[in-house]
Amino acid sequence: MYRAWQQWHRPLMASAALMLGLVAVAVVGLIVDDRVLLGESVWVKPLKFAFAFGLHCATLAWLLTHLRKAKRFGWWLGTVFAVAAAVEVAAITVQAARGTFSHFNSDLADPVTRAATQAFTNGVAALLLVQVAIAVLVLCQRAGDRALVRAVRAGVALAVVGMALPVFWMATEINERTVLDANGEPVVMYQGHGIGDPDGHGMPITHWSVTGGDFRVPHFVGLHALQVLLLLAAALTALAGRVAWLRAEGVRARLVGVAALGWTGLLAVVTWQAGRGQSLIHPDAATGAAFAAVVLVTAGAAWATIARRPELVR
């Protein structure tokens, strides 16, 4: 296994390792540092970003290793992503350690905050553009069986959408407001991550808003679609040793496609829910009906695939 990892994209793996180390540092910070920003530990944001980017960097490191065309171009794309991710998370961590806000902080008179803001602005653009380029690269080739290819293509496409959503929420109308940082200093915030409550949080573990819409929810759902679909493809392949009809590549590919359809529906619903200023854990009847429709359509499509599995066995 170690030798296999050595073949993965090294800059991305180095970035993933740095993120893993930061997760450990942030966990310690949660325990020993009692400073808070808007009611939550200053180390919550570095922890979440380090975990998310570490997982995504490792996944891309594996994915780029399996390219059959434009490998060199893919290597450079991965390197740019690794550097941009490391710079962005480093800026978040520095601001957290200083006890102030990393995102939406308008205190540009402070040179560190100004540098952090520039890192976010340029970093987000670089990450999004590289993700789009990787998506195009993946869509143009096939690496693996049909189920794996479908998981990769759908997962990368959904990750692009998830990564683009922060741009959407930053374009929403949120009033300028003044809040206190962890040092008790007033800071003018020019934007937020929520609709109805720009600074909302309170949900366990994720700290997503419980009082309004939160675009971090669809951002998370879209960004990690790739990992979910890859795990599903791997699980179906593993089960094929015990379940005879799963040995057919067509059946596994169709089931992965159904899962991708369901995940796309989930992403659409949570985006719609957040845009209406509604917390994930407080859905109204319309949101509940939309969730139910996604579940029923996905389950029906999966059942139909299983029912016609003899036709798919080739």
PDB file of C-alpha atoms in Angstrom:
ATOM      1  CA  MET A   1       0.000   0.000   0.000  1.00  0.00           C
ATOM      2  CA  TYR A   2       2.842   2.397   0.873  1.00  0.00           C
ATOM      3  CA  ARG A   3       4.462   1.799  -2.509  1.00  0.00           C
ATOM      4  CA  ALA A   4       1.143   2.542  -4.195  1.00  0.00           C
ATOM      5  CA  TRP A   5       0.905   5.865  -2.357  1.00  0.00           C
ATOM      6  CA  GLN A   6       4.423   6.724  -3.490  1.00  0.00           C
ATOM      7  CA  GLN A   7       3.134   6.744  -7.073  1.00  0.00           C
ATOM      8  CA  TRP A   8       0.447   9.315  -6.296  1.00  0.00           C
ATOM      9  CA  HIS A   9       0.881  13.000  -7.167  1.00  0.00           C
ATOM     10  CA  ARG A  10       3.547  14.088  -4.670  1.00  0.00           C
ATOM     11  CA  PRO A  11       2.760  17.819  -4.299  1.00  0.00           C
ATOM     12  CA  LEU A  12      -0.870  16.986  -3.610  1.00  0.00           C
ATOM     13  CA  MET A  13       0.118  14.286  -1.119  1.00  0.00           C
ATOM     14  CA  ALA A  14       2.481  16.734   0.581  1.00  0.00           C
ATOM     15  CA  SER A  15      -0.383  19.219   0.837  1.00  0.00           C
ATOM     16  CA  ALA A  16      -2.661  16.494   2.227  1.00  0.00           C
ATOM     17  CA  ALA A  17      -0.010  15.600   4.832  1.00  0.00           C
ATOM     18  CA  LEU A  18       0.274  19.243   5.888  1.00  0.00           C
ATOM     19  CA  MET A  19      -3.518  19.391   6.228  1.00  0.00           C
ATOM     20  CA  LEU A  20      -3.477  16.262   8.398  1.00  0.00           C
ATOM     21  CA  GLY A  21      -0.885  17.878  10.655  1.00  0.00           C
ATOM     22  CA  LEU A  22      -3.015  21.018  10.889  1.00  0.00           C
ATOM     23  CA  VAL A  23      -6.041  18.935  11.895  1.00  0.00           C
ATOM     24  CA  ALA A  24      -4.037  17.677  14.890  1.00  0.00           C
ATOM     25  CA  VAL A  25      -2.904  21.217  15.770  1.00  0.00           C
ATOM     26  CA  ALA A  26      -6.458  22.553  15.496  1.00  0.00           C
ATOM     27  CA  VAL A  27      -7.819  19.796  17.731  1.00  0.00           C
ATOM     28  CA  VAL A  28      -5.272  20.757  20.390  1.00  0.00           C
ATOM     29  CA  GLY A  29      -6.251  24.396  19.899  1.00  0.00           C
ATOM     30  CA  LEU A  30      -9.903  23.551  20.520  1.00  0.00           C
ATOM     31  CA  ILE A  31      -8.914  22.034  23.848  1.00  0.00           C
ATOM     32  CA  VAL A  32      -6.375  24.546  25.202  1.00  0.00           C
ATOM     33  CA  ASP A  33      -7.454  27.838  23.595  1.00  0.00           C
ATOM     34  CA  ASP A  34     -10.689  29.354  24.925  1.00  0.00           C
ATOM     35  CA  ARG A  35     -10.840  32.280  22.482  1.00  0.00           C
ATOM     36  CA  VAL A  36     -13.996  32.474  20.386  1.00  0.00           C
ATOM     37  CA  LEU A  37     -15.174  34.219  17.228  1.00  0.00           C
ATOM     38  CA  LEU A  38     -18.945  34.766  17.081  1.00  0.00           C
ATOM     39  CA  GLY A  39     -19.484  32.101  19.712  1.00  0.00           C
ATOM     40  CA  GLU A  40     -17.279  29.352  18.272  1.00  0.00           C
ATOM     41  CA  SER A  41     -13.629  28.472  18.861  1.00  0.00           C
ATOM     42  CA  VAL A  42     -11.105  30.303  16.694  1.00  0.00           C
ATOM     43  CA  TRP A  43      -9.784  26.855  15.686  1.00  0.00           C
ATOM     44  CA  VAL A  44     -13.028  25.527  14.221  1.00  0.00           C
ATOM     45  CA  LYS A  45     -12.460  27.053  10.779  1.00  0.00           C
ATOM     46  CA  PRO A  46      -8.834  25.828  10.381  1.00  0.00           C
ATOM     47  CA  LEU A  47      -9.972  22.356  11.471  1.00  0.00           C
ATOM     48  CA  LYS A  48     -12.785  22.176   8.921  1.00  0.00           C
ATOM     49  CA  PHE A  49     -10.740  23.575   6.047  1.00  0.00           C
ATOM     50  CA  ALA A  50      -7.770  21.342   6.800  1.00  0.00           C
ATOM     51  CA  PHE A  51      -9.951  18.231   6.900  1.00  0.00           C
ATOM     52  CA  ALA A  52     -11.854  19.094   3.707  1.00  0.00           C
ATOM     53  CA  PHE A  53      -8.806  20.112   1.677  1.00  0.00           C
ATOM     54  CA  GLY A  54      -6.720  17.229   2.992  1.00  0.00           C
ATOM     55  CA  LEU A  55      -9.323  14.728   1.855  1.00  0.00           C
ATOM     56  CA  HIS A  56      -9.761  16.430  -1.512  1.00  0.00           C
ATOM     57  CA  CYS A  57      -6.019  16.756  -2.172  1.00  0.00           C
ATOM     58  CA  ALA A  58      -5.487  13.055  -1.437  1.00  0.00           C
ATOM     59  CA  THR A  59      -8.348  12.113  -3.768  1.00  0.00           C
ATOM     60  CA  LEU A  60      -6.979  14.263  -6.586  1.00  0.00           C
ATOM     61  CA  ALA A  61      -3.493  12.825  -5.982  1.00  0.00           C
ATOM     62  CA  TRP A  62      -4.901   9.348  -6.646  1.00  0.00           C
ATOM     63  CA  LEU A  63      -7.030  10.507  -9.576  1.00  0.00           C
ATOM     64  CA  LEU A  64      -4.253  12.276 -11.482  1.00  0.00           C
ATOM     65  CA  THR A  65      -2.068   9.179 -11.221  1.00  0.00           C
ATOM     66  CA  HIS A  66      -4.627   7.286 -13.335  1.00  0.00           C
ATOM     67  CA  LEU A  67      -4.692   9.712 -16.245  1.00  0.00           C
ATOM     68  CA  ARG A  68      -3.795   8.131 -19.584  1.00  0.00           C
ATOM     69  CA  LYS A  69      -3.613  11.340 -21.609  1.00  0.00           C
ATOM     70  CA  ALA A  70      -1.989  14.734 -20.898  1.00  0.00           C
ATOM     71  CA  LYS A  71      -0.281  13.375 -17.789  1.00  0.00           C
ATOM     72  CA  ARG A  72       2.234  16.206 -17.647  1.00  0.00           C
ATOM     73  CA  PHE A  73      -0.502  18.816 -17.909  1.00  0.00           C
ATOM     74  CA  GLY A  74      -2.425  17.008 -15.180  1.00  0.00           C
ATOM     75  CA  TRP A  75       0.683  17.018 -12.974  1.00  0.00           C
ATOM     76  CA  TRP A  76       0.985  20.787 -13.270  1.00  0.00           C
ATOM     77  CA  LEU A  77      -2.714  21.268 -12.565  1.00  0.00           C
ATOM     78  CA  GLY A  78      -2.377  19.181  -9.428  1.00  0.00           C
ATOM     79  CA  THR A  79       0.673  21.140  -8.332  1.00  0.00           C
ATOM     80  CA  VAL A  80      -1.118  24.468  -8.734  1.00  0.00           C
ATOM     81  CA  PHE A  81      -4.077  23.093  -6.741  1.00  0.00           C
ATOM     82  CA  ALA A  82      -1.763  21.833  -3.981  1.00  0.00           C
ATOM     83  CA  VAL A  83      -0.003  25.187  -3.646  1.00  0.00           C
ATOM     84  CA  ALA A  84      -3.218  27.234  -3.782  1.00  0.00           C
ATOM     85  CA  ALA A  85      -4.883  25.008  -1.165  1.00  0.00           C
ATOM     86  CA  ALA A  86      -1.873  25.234   1.156  1.00  0.00           C
ATOM     87  CA  VAL A  87      -1.692  29.028   0.846  1.00  0.00           C
ATOM     88  CA  GLU A  88      -5.416  29.487   1.478  1.00  0.00           C
ATOM     89  CA  VAL A  89      -5.517  27.233   4.535  1.00  0.00           C
ATOM     90  CA  ALA A  90      -2.312  28.808   5.866  1.00  0.00           C
ATOM     91  CA  ALA A  91      -3.949  32.253   5.641  1.00  0.00           C
ATOM     92  CA  ILE A  92      -7.005  30.952   7.505  1.00  0.00           C
ATOM     93  CA  THR A  93      -4.806  29.464  10.212  1.00  0.00           C
ATOM     94  CA  VAL A  94      -2.727  32.623  10.675  1.00  0.00           C
ATOM     95  CA  GLN A  95      -5.852  34.715  11.134  1.00  0.00           C
ATOM     96  CA  ALA A  96      -7.294  32.174  13.573  1.00  0.00           C
ATOM     97  CA  ALA A  97      -4.102  32.231  15.627  1.00  0.00           C
ATOM     98  CA  ARG A  98      -4.341  36.042  15.702  1.00  0.00           C
ATOM     99  CA  GLY A  99      -7.908  35.776  16.986  1.00  0.00           C
ATOM    100  CA  THR A 100      -9.503  37.570  14.063  1.00  0.00           C
ATOM    101  CA  PHE A 101     -11.586  36.785  11.005  1.00  0.00           C
ATOM    102  CA  SER A 102     -10.128  35.306   7.866  1.00  0.00           C
ATOM    103  CA  HIS A 103     -13.115  35.649   5.545  1.00  0.00           C
ATOM    104  CA  PHE A 104     -15.028  38.887   4.841  1.00  0.00           C
ATOM    105  CA  ASN A 105     -12.716  40.979   7.047  1.00  0.00           C
ATOM    106  CA  SER A 106     -12.600  44.566   5.725  1.00  0.00           C
ATOM    107  CA  ASP A 107      -9.696  45.703   7.932  1.00  0.00           C
ATOM    108  CA  LEU A 108      -7.333  46.163   4.989  1.00  0.00           C
ATOM    109  CA  ALA A 109      -5.245  48.652   6.977  1.00  0.00           C
ATOM    110  CA  ASP A 110      -3.811  45.635   8.770  1.00  0.00           C
ATOM    111  CA  PRO A 111      -1.087  44.219   6.475  1.00  0.00           C
ATOM    112  CA  VAL A 112      -1.654  40.615   7.598  1.00  0.00           C
ATOM    113  CA  THR A 113      -5.397  40.804   6.983  1.00  0.00           C
ATOM    114  CA  ARG A 114      -4.766  42.482   3.635  1.00  0.00           C
ATOM    115  CA  ALA A 115      -2.382  39.690   2.615  1.00  0.00           C
ATOM    116  CA  ALA A 116      -4.875  37.062   3.808  1.00  0.00           C
ATOM    117  CA  THR A 117      -7.686  38.664   1.796  1.00  0.00           C
ATOM    118  CA  GLN A 118      -5.524  38.685  -1.319  1.00  0.00           C
ATOM    119  CA  ALA A 119      -4.666  35.035  -0.713  1.00  0.00           C
ATOM    120  CA  PHE A 120      -8.370  34.138  -0.497  1.00  0.00           C
ATOM    121  CA  THR A 121      -9.304  36.125  -3.581  1.00  0.00           C
ATOM    122  CA  ASN A 122      -6.539  34.696  -5.743  1.00  0.00           C
ATOM    123  CA  GLY A 123      -6.648  31.262  -4.117  1.00  0.00           C
ATOM    124  CA  VAL A 124     -10.365  30.704  -4.673  1.00  0.00           C
ATOM    125  CA  ALA A 125     -10.024  31.735  -8.313  1.00  0.00           C
ATOM    126  CA  ALA A 126      -7.039  29.422  -8.823  1.00  0.00           C
ATOM    127  CA  LEU A 127      -8.719  26.482  -7.078  1.00  0.00           C
ATOM    128  CA  LEU A 128     -11.912  26.865  -9.101  1.00  0.00           C
ATOM    129  CA  LEU A 129     -10.139  27.229 -12.444  1.00  0.00           C
ATOM    130  CA  VAL A 130      -7.848  24.260 -11.766  1.00  0.00           C
ATOM    131  CA  GLN A 131     -10.810  22.141 -10.665  1.00  0.00           C
ATOM    132  CA  VAL A 132     -12.631  22.988 -13.903  1.00  0.00           C
ATOM    133  CA  ALA A 133      -9.513  22.105 -15.937  1.00  0.00           C
ATOM    134  CA  ILE A 134      -9.164  18.780 -14.124  1.00  0.00           C
ATOM    135  CA  ALA A 135     -12.844  18.072 -14.760  1.00  0.00           C
ATOM    136  CA  VAL A 136     -12.384  18.667 -18.495  1.00  0.00           C
ATOM    137  CA  LEU A 137      -9.277  16.493 -18.503  1.00  0.00           C
ATOM    138  CA  VAL A 138     -11.076  13.645 -16.742  1.00  0.00           C
ATOM    139  CA  LEU A 139     -14.135  13.883 -18.981  1.00  0.00           C
ATOM    140  CA  CYS A 140     -11.946  13.458 -22.062  1.00  0.00           C
ATOM    141  CA  GLN A 141     -10.516  10.081 -21.100  1.00  0.00           C
ATOM    142  CA  ARG A 142     -11.258   6.774 -19.479  1.00  0.00           C
ATOM    143  CA  ALA A 143      -9.202   5.211 -16.707  1.00  0.00           C
ATOM    144  CA  GLY A 144     -10.693   2.052 -15.226  1.00  0.00           C
ATOM    145  CA  ASP A 145     -13.921   0.129 -15.593  1.00  0.00           C
ATOM    146  CA  ARG A 146     -17.215   1.833 -16.437  1.00  0.00           C
ATOM    147  CA  ALA A 147     -18.361   2.158 -12.827  1.00  0.00           C
ATOM    148  CA  LEU A 148     -15.123   3.849 -11.778  1.00  0.00           C
ATOM    149  CA  VAL A 149     -15.140   6.137 -14.813  1.00  0.00           C
ATOM    150  CA  ARG A 150     -18.707   7.188 -14.115  1.00  0.00           C
ATOM    151  CA  ALA A 151     -17.908   7.830 -10.446  1.00  0.00           C
ATOM    152  CA  VAL A 152     -14.897   9.955 -11.335  1.00  0.00           C
ATOM    153  CA  ARG A 153     -16.634  11.987 -14.025  1.00  0.00           C
ATOM    154  CA  ALA A 154     -19.781  12.687 -12.023  1.00  0.00           C
ATOM    155  CA  GLY A 155     -17.831  13.283  -8.821  1.00  0.00           C
ATOM    156  CA  VAL A 156     -15.442  15.784 -10.372  1.00  0.00           C
ATOM    157  CA  ALA A 157     -18.298  17.641 -12.087  1.00  0.00           C
ATOM    158  CA  LEU A 158     -20.236  17.907  -8.812  1.00  0.00           C
ATOM    159  CA  ALA A 159     -17.078  19.010  -6.991  1.00  0.00           C
ATOM    160  CA  VAL A 160     -16.717  21.874  -9.473  1.00  0.00           C
ATOM    161  CA  VAL A 161     -20.291  22.955  -8.726  1.00  0.00           C
ATOM    162  CA  GLY A 162     -19.678  22.680  -4.989  1.00  0.00           C
ATOM    163  CA  MET A 163     -16.503  24.733  -5.251  1.00  0.00           C
ATOM    164  CA  ALA A 164     -18.267  27.423  -7.302  1.00  0.00           C
ATOM    165  CA  LEU A 165     -21.074  27.895  -4.767  1.00  0.00           C
ATOM    166  CA  PRO A 166     -19.005  30.158  -2.450  1.00  0.00           C
ATOM    167  CA  VAL A 167     -18.751  32.588  -5.360  1.00  0.00           C
ATOM    168  CA  PHE A 168     -22.558  32.551  -5.534  1.00  0.00           C
ATOM    169  CA  TRP A 169     -23.103  33.245  -1.857  1.00  0.00           C
ATOM    170  CA  MET A 170     -20.513  36.059  -1.919  1.00  0.00           C
ATOM    171  CA  ALA A 171     -22.592  37.669  -4.647  1.00  0.00           C
ATOM    172  CA  THR A 172     -25.720  37.679  -2.474  1.00  0.00           C
ATOM    173  CA  GLU A 173     -26.898  40.849  -0.752  1.00  0.00           C
ATOM    174  CA  ILE A 174     -25.781  40.869   2.888  1.00  0.00           C
ATOM    175  CA  ASN A 175     -25.623  44.087   4.873  1.00  0.00           C
ATOM    176  CA  GLU A 176     -22.305  45.337   6.195  1.00  0.00           C
ATOM    177  CA  ARG A 177     -22.025  44.773   9.942  1.00  0.00           C
ATOM    178  CA  THR A 178     -19.603  45.305  12.801  1.00  0.00           C
ATOM    179  CA  VAL A 179     -18.708  42.394  15.081  1.00  0.00           C
ATOM    180  CA  LEU A 180     -16.091  41.763  17.772  1.00  0.00           C
ATOM    181  CA  ASP A 181     -13.102  39.504  17.184  1.00  0.00           C
ATOM    182  CA  ALA A 182     -11.589  37.204  19.812  1.00  0.00           C
ATOM    183  CA  ASN A 183      -9.521  40.098  21.155  1.00  0.00           C
ATOM    184  CA  GLY A 184     -12.565  42.278  21.727  1.00  0.00           C
ATOM    185  CA  GLU A 185     -11.736  44.547  18.785  1.00  0.00           C
ATOM    186  CA  PRO A 186     -14.513  45.697  16.430  1.00  0.00           C
ATOM    187  CA  VAL A 187     -14.233  44.372  12.874  1.00  0.00           C
ATOM    188  CA  VAL A 188     -16.379  45.444   9.934  1.00  0.00           C
ATOM    189  CA  MET A 189     -17.530  42.400   7.938  1.00  0.00           C
ATOM    190  CA  TYR A 190     -18.503  43.006   4.330  1.00  0.00           C
ATOM    191  CA  GLN A 191     -20.039  39.613   3.564  1.00  0.00           C
ATOM    192  CA  GLY A 192     -21.220  36.385   5.189  1.00  0.00           C
ATOM    193  CA  HIS A 193     -21.870  32.723   4.487  1.00  0.00           C
ATOM    194  CA  GLY A 194     -25.559  32.649   5.285  1.00  0.00           C
ATOM    195  CA  ILE A 195     -28.915  33.928   4.090  1.00  0.00           C
ATOM    196  CA  GLY A 196     -31.094  35.429   6.806  1.00  0.00           C
ATOM    197  CA  ASP A 197     -28.322  35.121   9.384  1.00  0.00           C
ATOM    198  CA  PRO A 198     -24.887  35.832   7.864  1.00  0.00           C
ATOM    199  CA  ASP A 199     -22.956  34.684  10.934  1.00  0.00           C
ATOM    200  CA  GLY A 200     -25.183  31.793  11.966  1.00  0.00           C
ATOM    201  CA  HIS A 201     -23.786  28.580  13.393  1.00  0.00           C
ATOM    202  CA  GLY A 202     -24.689  26.112  16.156  1.00  0.00           C
ATOM    203  CA  MET A 203     -24.941  22.781  14.389  1.00  0.00           C
ATOM    204  CA  PRO A 204     -22.809  20.092  16.112  1.00  0.00           C
ATOM    205  CA  ILE A 205     -19.447  19.274  14.490  1.00  0.00           C
ATOM    206  CA  THR A 206     -20.022  21.274  11.286  1.00  0.00           C
ATOM    207  CA  HIS A 207     -21.080  24.512  13.050  1.00  0.00           C
ATOM    208  CA  TRP A 208     -23.451  25.275  10.189  1.00  0.00           C
ATOM    209  CA  SER A 209     -26.251  27.702  10.906  1.00  0.00           C
ATOM    210  CA  VAL A 210     -29.343  26.570  12.801  1.00  0.00           C
ATOM    211  CA  THR A 211     -31.038  29.960  12.413  1.00  0.00           C
ATOM    212  CA  GLY A 212     -30.836  30.631   8.676  1.00  0.00           C
ATOM    213  CA  GLY A 213     -29.701  29.389   5.289  1.00  0.00           C
ATOM    214  CA  ASP A 214     -26.055  28.386   5.031  1.00  0.00           C
ATOM    215  CA  PHE A 215     -24.274  27.978   1.689  1.00  0.00           C
ATOM    216  CA  ARG A 216     -21.540  25.959   3.372  1.00  0.00           C
ATOM    217  CA  VAL A 217     -23.983  23.035   3.274  1.00  0.00           C
ATOM    218  CA  PRO A 218     -24.221  22.691  -0.548  1.00  0.00           C
ATOM    219  CA  HIS A 219     -20.525  23.611  -0.763  1.00  0.00           C
ATOM    220  CA  PHE A 220     -19.696  20.579   1.391  1.00  0.00           C
ATOM    221  CA  VAL A 221     -22.147  18.279  -0.403  1.00  0.00           C
ATOM    222  CA  GLY A 222     -20.789  19.149  -3.833  1.00  0.00           C
ATOM    223  CA  LEU A 223     -17.115  19.189  -2.885  1.00  0.00           C
ATOM    224  CA  HIS A 224     -17.184  15.679  -1.413  1.00  0.00           C
ATOM    225  CA  ALA A 225     -19.337  13.997  -4.063  1.00  0.00           C
ATOM    226  CA  LEU A 226     -16.166  12.573  -5.615  1.00  0.00           C
ATOM    227  CA  GLN A 227     -15.183  10.712  -2.456  1.00  0.00           C
ATOM    228  CA  VAL A 228     -18.699   9.351  -1.920  1.00  0.00           C
ATOM    229  CA  LEU A 229     -19.049   8.045  -5.477  1.00  0.00           C
ATOM    230  CA  LEU A 230     -15.550   6.535  -5.482  1.00  0.00           C
ATOM    231  CA  LEU A 231     -16.304   4.721  -2.221  1.00  0.00           C
ATOM    232  CA  LEU A 232     -19.544   3.413  -3.720  1.00  0.00           C
ATOM    233  CA  ALA A 233     -17.757   2.141  -6.836  1.00  0.00           C
ATOM    234  CA  ALA A 234     -15.132   0.450  -4.642  1.00  0.00           C
ATOM    235  CA  ALA A 235     -17.823  -1.106  -2.435  1.00  0.00           C
ATOM    236  CA  LEU A 236     -19.733  -2.491  -5.424  1.00  0.00           C
ATOM    237  CA  THR A 237     -16.521  -3.985  -6.802  1.00  0.00           C
ATOM    238  CA  ALA A 238     -15.766  -5.590  -3.435  1.00  0.00           C
ATOM    239  CA  LEU A 239     -19.301  -7.000  -3.173  1.00  0.00           C
ATOM    240  CA  ALA A 240     -19.026  -8.463  -6.669  1.00  0.00           C
ATOM    241  CA  GLY A 241     -17.076 -11.355  -5.188  1.00  0.00           C
ATOM    242  CA  ARG A 242     -20.172 -12.391  -3.223  1.00  0.00           C
ATOM    243  CA  VAL A 243     -23.053 -11.102  -5.351  1.00  0.00           C
ATOM    244  CA  ALA A 244     -22.969 -12.682  -8.798  1.00  0.00           C
ATOM    245  CA  TRP A 245     -24.973 -10.044 -10.662  1.00  0.00           C
ATOM    246  CA  LEU A 246     -22.660  -7.259  -9.436  1.00  0.00           C
ATOM    247  CA  ARG A 247     -19.826  -8.841 -11.397  1.00  0.00           C
ATOM    248  CA  ALA A 248     -21.353  -7.314 -14.505  1.00  0.00           C
ATOM    249  CA  GLU A 249     -19.662  -4.002 -15.244  1.00  0.00           C
ATOM    250  CA  GLY A 250     -22.879  -2.605 -16.709  1.00  0.00           C
ATOM    251  CA  VAL A 251     -24.820  -3.163 -13.480  1.00  0.00           C
ATOM    252  CA  ARG A 252     -22.203  -1.480 -11.314  1.00  0.00           C
ATOM    253  CA  ALA A 253     -21.912   1.436 -13.729  1.00  0.00           C
ATOM    254  CA  ARG A 254     -25.678   1.924 -13.782  1.00  0.00           C
ATOM    255  CA  LEU A 255     -25.881   1.881  -9.961  1.00  0.00           C
ATOM    256  CA  VAL A 256     -23.102   4.458  -9.696  1.00  0.00           C
ATOM    257  CA  GLY A 257     -24.980   6.585 -12.226  1.00  0.00           C
ATOM    258  CA  VAL A 258     -28.123   6.324 -10.116  1.00  0.00           C
ATOM    259  CA  ALA A 259     -26.174   7.407  -7.030  1.00  0.00           C
ATOM    260  CA  ALA A 260     -24.741  10.362  -8.963  1.00  0.00           C
ATOM    261  CA  LEU A 261     -28.271  11.348  -9.979  1.00  0.00           C
ATOM    262  CA  GLY A 262     -29.421  11.157  -6.366  1.00  0.00           C
ATOM    263  CA  TRP A 263     -26.428  13.181  -5.141  1.00  0.00           C
ATOM    264  CA  THR A 264     -27.144  15.830  -7.767  1.00  0.00           C
ATOM    265  CA  GLY A 265     -30.727  16.020  -6.523  1.00  0.00           C
ATOM    266  CA  LEU A 266     -29.503  16.354  -2.935  1.00  0.00           C
ATOM    267  CA  LEU A 267     -27.157  19.160  -3.943  1.00  0.00           C
ATOM    268  CA  ALA A 268     -29.976  20.966  -5.735  1.00  0.00           C
ATOM    269  CA  VAL A 269     -32.301  20.678  -2.733  1.00  0.00           C
ATOM    270  CA  VAL A 270     -29.807  21.897  -0.110  1.00  0.00           C
ATOM    271  CA  THR A 271     -28.798  24.790  -2.389  1.00  0.00           C
ATOM    272  CA  TRP A 272     -32.454  25.765  -2.842  1.00  0.00           C
ATOM    273  CA  GLN A 273     -33.034  25.405   0.903  1.00  0.00           C
ATOM    274  CA  ALA A 274     -30.058  27.606   1.821  1.00  0.00           C
ATOM    275  CA  GLY A 275     -31.050  30.226  -0.738  1.00  0.00           C
ATOM    276  CA  ARG A 276     -34.435  30.554   0.978  1.00  0.00           C
ATOM    277  CA  GLY A 277     -32.776  31.332   4.322  1.00  0.00           C
ATOM    278  CA  GLN A 278     -33.650  27.966   5.829  1.00  0.00           C
ATOM    279  CA  SER A 279     -31.438  25.902   8.125  1.00  0.00           C
ATOM    280  CA  LEU A 280     -30.595  22.347   7.086  1.00  0.00           C
ATOM    281  CA  ILE A 281     -32.093  20.916  10.277  1.00  0.00           C
ATOM    282  CA  HIS A 282     -35.303  22.970  10.092  1.00  0.00           C
ATOM    283  CA  PRO A 283     -36.800  22.120   6.689  1.00  0.00           C
ATOM    284  CA  ASP A 284     -40.300  23.288   5.835  1.00  0.00           C
ATOM    285  CA  ALA A 285     -42.918  21.179   4.067  1.00  0.00           C
ATOM    286  CA  ALA A 286     -41.681  22.149   0.599  1.00  0.00           C
ATOM    287  CA  THR A 287     -38.088  21.200   1.401  1.00  0.00           C
ATOM    288  CA  GLY A 288     -39.213  17.962   3.013  1.00  0.00           C
ATOM    289  CA  ALA A 289     -41.236  17.102  -0.088  1.00  0.00           C
ATOM    290  CA  ALA A 290     -38.227  17.844  -2.309  1.00  0.00           C
ATOM    291  CA  PHE A 291     -35.974  15.617  -0.194  1.00  0.00           C
ATOM    292  CA  ALA A 292     -38.591  12.854  -0.312  1.00  0.00           C
ATOM    293  CA  ALA A 293     -38.851  13.176  -4.102  1.00  0.00           C
ATOM    294  CA  VAL A 294     -35.075  12.808  -4.474  1.00  0.00           C
ATOM    295  CA  VAL A 295     -35.059   9.719  -2.254  1.00  0.00           C
ATOM    296  CA  LEU A 296     -38.015   8.124  -4.066  1.00  0.00           C
ATOM    297  CA  VAL A 297     -36.634   8.790  -7.553  1.00  0.00           C
ATOM    298  CA  THR A 298     -33.193   7.491  -6.580  1.00  0.00           C
ATOM    299  CA  ALA A 299     -34.606   4.396  -4.897  1.00  0.00           C
ATOM    300  CA  GLY A 300     -36.901   3.741  -7.866  1.00  0.00           C
ATOM    301  CA  ALA A 301     -34.041   4.058 -10.338  1.00  0.00           C
ATOM    302  CA  ALA A 302     -31.878   1.723  -8.239  1.00  0.00           C
ATOM    303  CA  TRP A 303     -34.710  -0.831  -8.035  1.00  0.00           C
ATOM    304  CA  ALA A 304     -35.262  -0.621 -11.798  1.00  0.00           C
ATOM    305  CA  THR A 305     -31.557  -1.210 -12.401  1.00  0.00           C
ATOM    306  CA  ILE A 306     -31.519  -4.260 -10.139  1.00  0.00           C
ATOM    307  CA  ALA A 307     -34.736  -5.583 -11.681  1.00  0.00           C
ATOM    308  CA  ARG A 308     -33.301  -5.510 -15.200  1.00  0.00           C
ATOM    309  CA  ARG A 309     -29.832  -6.699 -14.243  1.00  0.00           C
ATOM    310  CA  PRO A 310     -29.921  -9.713 -16.619  1.00  0.00           C
ATOM    311  CA  GLU A 311     -30.097  -7.292 -19.571  1.00  0.00           C
ATOM    312  CA  LEU A 312     -27.084  -5.378 -18.273  1.00  0.00           C
ATOM    313  CA  VAL A 313     -24.875  -8.425 -17.828  1.00  0.00           C
ATOM    314  CA  ARG A 314     -22.424  -8.486 -20.709  1.00  0.00           C
TER     315      ARG A 314
END
